[in-house]
Amino acid sequence: MSQITISNTLPQTTADPAMRGRVISFYVLAYTGMVPLGSLLVGVAAQHIGVQNTVLVQGVLALGLGALHWRSLHQQPMVRTELPAQANSTQGLALSS
């Protein structure tokens, strides 16, 4: 569940606000369109090489993609964004004790 939430939140928070709708539509298209095709591919692989070997290959691919992603995250410079002045102030908040 957290993977789905993170993969949905990441495009929404990193996309330009003017392009956010288009980005989300491509995300939904890719997510809903690729899941059935991936399931079909996994089923074919399980028939040919066996269920245990298919799960092993999926695990190795997931670790490899994670390692590539980890490497690319550390190569990109961090971009620091400043919050607007309104976000930093506590004006308008009712603080009661």
XYZ file of N, CA and C in Angstrom:
291
model
N 0.823 -1.196 0.000
C 0.000 0.000 0.000
C 0.863 1.253 0.000
N 1.943 1.250 0.760
C 2.763 2.461 0.827
C 3.460 2.717 -0.507
N 3.808 1.678 -1.229
C 4.446 1.868 -2.534
C 3.502 2.577 -3.495
N 2.250 2.195 -3.497
C 1.264 2.831 -4.374
C 1.079 4.290 -3.972
N 1.007 4.544 -2.667
C 0.828 5.912 -2.190
C 2.022 6.781 -2.550
N 3.217 6.266 -2.350
C 4.420 7.034 -2.658
C 4.537 7.277 -4.158
N 4.270 6.252 -4.962
C 4.389 6.432 -6.405
C 3.298 7.340 -6.959
N 2.216 7.534 -6.235
C 1.180 8.475 -6.638
C 1.517 9.885 -6.159
N 2.076 10.001 -4.973
C 2.386 11.309 -4.398
C 3.580 11.967 -5.077
N 4.578 11.196 -5.430
C 5.797 11.744 -6.013
C 5.542 12.542 -7.294
N 4.814 12.030 -8.283
C 4.561 12.854 -9.469
C 3.731 14.108 -9.158
N 2.826 14.007 -8.195
C 1.994 15.166 -7.872
C 2.806 16.278 -7.230
N 3.750 15.924 -6.394
C 4.520 16.952 -5.690
C 5.667 17.507 -6.518
N 6.174 16.752 -7.485
C 7.312 17.226 -8.270
C 6.909 17.857 -9.597
N 5.680 17.683 -10.012
C 5.242 18.233 -11.300
C 4.963 19.726 -11.177
N 5.176 20.414 -12.266
C 4.812 21.823 -12.350
C 3.297 21.930 -12.178
N 2.817 22.873 -11.376
C 1.368 22.959 -11.149
C 0.536 23.073 -12.428
N 1.081 23.710 -13.441
C 0.339 23.847 -14.699
C 0.239 22.524 -15.450
N 1.160 21.600 -15.177
C 1.194 20.319 -15.889
C 0.735 19.152 -15.026
N 0.307 19.434 -13.806
C -0.012 18.370 -12.858
C -1.107 17.440 -13.374
N -2.143 17.970 -13.979
C -3.227 17.142 -14.506
C -2.753 16.189 -15.583
N -1.888 16.677 -16.455
C -1.358 15.818 -17.516
C -0.462 14.725 -16.954
N 0.348 15.095 -15.974
C 1.243 14.110 -15.356
C 0.435 13.004 -14.681
N -0.602 13.391 -13.948
C -1.428 12.396 -13.264
C -2.173 11.524 -14.265
N -2.618 12.108 -15.365
C -3.321 11.287 -16.356
C -2.382 10.253 -16.980
N -1.135 10.631 -17.245
C -0.170 9.653 -17.755
C 0.151 8.592 -16.704
N 0.231 9.010 -15.446
C 0.483 8.044 -14.364
C -0.650 7.019 -14.290
N -1.888 7.484 -14.314
C -3.031 6.570 -14.234
C -3.071 5.659 -15.458
N -2.782 6.214 -16.626
C -2.745 5.407 -17.845
C -1.682 4.315 -17.739
N -0.505 4.686 -17.277
C 0.575 3.699 -17.161
C 0.260 2.664 -16.093
N -0.273 3.107 -14.960
C -0.533 2.185 -13.857
C -1.640 1.197 -14.206
N -2.750 1.707 -14.706
C -3.872 0.808 -15.001
C -3.631 -0.013 -16.267
N -2.818 0.483 -17.166
C -2.558 -0.242 -18.404
C -1.465 -1.286 -18.295
N -0.484 -1.039 -17.449
C 0.658 -1.939 -17.357
C 0.465 -3.075 -16.365
N -0.361 -2.906 -15.380
C -0.573 -3.970 -14.392
C -1.111 -5.251 -15.051
N -2.140 -5.189 -15.899
C -2.601 -6.430 -16.546
C -1.552 -7.043 -17.477
N -0.797 -6.196 -18.186
C 0.239 -6.735 -19.073
C 1.377 -7.368 -18.270
N 1.728 -6.744 -17.151
C 2.761 -7.330 -16.288
C 2.313 -8.646 -15.696
N 1.056 -8.728 -15.309
C 0.529 -9.983 -14.763
C 0.547 -11.089 -15.816
N 0.210 -10.750 -17.033
C 0.251 -11.721 -18.129
C 1.683 -12.200 -18.373
N 2.633 -11.273 -18.348
C 4.037 -11.623 -18.542
C 4.547 -12.534 -17.425
N 4.178 -12.232 -16.196
C 4.591 -13.061 -15.061
C 3.969 -14.452 -15.163
N 2.725 -14.539 -15.608
C 2.080 -15.837 -15.777
C 2.755 -16.682 -16.831
N 3.134 -16.067 -17.945
C 3.838 -16.796 -19.009
C 5.205 -17.265 -18.508
N 5.909 -16.372 -17.794
C 7.223 -16.751 -17.266
C 7.095 -17.888 -16.264
N 6.066 -17.855 -15.422
C 5.879 -18.913 -14.421
C 5.582 -20.251 -15.088
N 4.888 -20.231 -16.209
C 4.624 -21.487 -16.926
C 5.899 -22.074 -17.508
N 6.788 -21.214 -17.978
C 7.985 -21.715 -18.657
C 9.136 -22.038 -17.712
N 9.367 -21.204 -16.702
C 10.537 -21.424 -15.838
C 10.164 -21.815 -14.416
N 8.882 -21.839 -14.096
C 8.442 -22.227 -12.761
C 8.156 -21.021 -11.884
N 7.320 -21.254 -10.897
C 6.879 -20.165 -10.024
C 8.036 -19.649 -9.175
N 8.807 -20.545 -8.576
C 9.901 -20.112 -7.696
C 10.958 -19.322 -8.465
N 11.293 -19.775 -9.656
C 12.280 -19.053 -10.465
C 11.741 -17.700 -10.917
N 10.453 -17.626 -11.205
C 9.849 -16.356 -11.601
C 9.904 -15.351 -10.460
N 9.575 -15.795 -9.257
C 9.642 -14.908 -8.098
C 11.087 -14.486 -7.842
N 12.041 -15.399 -8.020
C 13.455 -15.063 -7.860
C 13.876 -13.989 -8.868
N 13.493 -14.153 -10.112
C 13.837 -13.175 -11.145
C 13.198 -11.819 -10.827
N 11.952 -11.823 -10.367
C 11.290 -10.568 -10.005
C 12.033 -9.884 -8.854
N 12.464 -10.645 -7.871
C 13.199 -10.073 -6.749
C 14.525 -9.481 -7.175
N 15.244 -10.192 -8.041
C 16.537 -9.696 -8.528
C 16.332 -8.426 -9.352
N 15.310 -8.414 -10.187
C 15.021 -7.205 -10.974
C 14.642 -6.031 -10.080
N 13.856 -6.286 -9.055
C 13.454 -5.214 -8.139
C 14.673 -4.656 -7.402
N 15.564 -5.525 -6.936
C 16.770 -5.051 -6.264
C 17.674 -4.272 -7.222
N 17.782 -4.746 -8.451
C 18.599 -4.039 -9.449
C 18.042 -2.667 -9.780
N 16.736 -2.598 -9.979
C 16.125 -1.292 -10.261
C 16.233 -0.360 -9.057
N 16.099 -0.913 -7.861
C 16.269 -0.100 -6.661
C 17.680 0.442 -6.542
N 18.673 -0.370 -6.865
C 20.069 0.072 -6.817
C 20.332 1.162 -7.847
N 19.783 1.013 -9.043
C 19.944 2.057 -10.064
C 19.278 3.352 -9.629
N 18.108 3.244 -9.047
C 17.395 4.427 -8.586
C 18.156 5.089 -7.441
N 18.678 4.292 -6.512
C 19.448 4.815 -5.394
C 20.671 5.592 -5.905
N 21.328 5.024 -6.893
C 22.503 5.675 -7.480
C 22.143 6.991 -8.147
N 21.029 7.002 -8.873
C 20.641 8.242 -9.553
C 20.177 9.299 -8.562
N 19.625 8.897 -7.431
C 19.218 9.873 -6.423
C 20.417 10.601 -5.834
N 21.509 9.894 -5.676
C 22.687 10.504 -5.077
C 23.512 11.300 -6.082
N 23.233 11.200 -7.363
C 23.952 11.972 -8.370
C 23.301 13.324 -8.623
N 22.019 13.452 -8.344
C 21.310 14.704 -8.605
C 21.534 15.668 -7.448
N 21.798 16.942 -7.765
C 21.959 17.913 -6.680
C 20.624 18.183 -5.996
N 20.693 18.402 -4.699
C 19.487 18.705 -3.942
C 19.048 20.128 -4.258
N 17.770 20.294 -4.509
C 17.215 21.614 -4.776
C 16.464 22.046 -3.532
N 16.837 23.169 -2.991
C 16.204 23.665 -1.783
C 15.135 24.671 -2.170
N 13.957 24.469 -1.695
C 12.867 25.400 -1.968
C 12.521 26.146 -0.694
N 12.266 27.411 -0.840
C 11.912 28.244 0.309
C 10.401 28.328 0.405
N 9.904 28.288 1.626
C 8.473 28.421 1.852
C 8.095 29.897 1.782
N 6.892 30.200 1.324
C 6.450 31.593 1.339
C 6.403 32.121 2.771
N 6.445 33.430 2.905
C 6.448 34.050 4.230
C 5.197 33.678 5.019
N 4.074 33.513 4.347
C 2.832 33.164 5.033
C 2.923 31.787 5.679
N 3.641 30.877 5.059
C 3.733 29.522 5.587
C 4.568 29.461 6.857
N 5.486 30.414 7.010
C 6.357 30.411 8.185
C 5.735 31.114 9.383
N 4.766 31.969 9.156
C 4.203 32.734 10.262
C 3.103 31.937 10.951
N 2.888 32.253 12.195
C 1.806 31.615 12.942
C 0.629 32.556 13.065
N 0.650 33.633 12.301
C -0.442 34.601 12.354
C -1.733 33.945 11.877
N -2.767 34.146 12.590
C -4.051 33.600 12.215
C -4.352 32.258 12.842
N -3.352 31.671 13.514
C -3.579 30.392 14.177
C -4.033 30.648 15.609
N -5.063 30.006 16.019
C -5.546 30.154 17.378
C -4.864 29.111 18.248
N -3.954 29.570 19.077
C -3.251 28.666 19.974
C -3.875 28.795 21.356
N -4.454 27.752 21.819
C -5.069 27.796 23.148
C -4.353 26.821 24.056
N -4.308 27.175 25.330
C -3.622 26.296 26.278
C -4.592 25.617 27.200
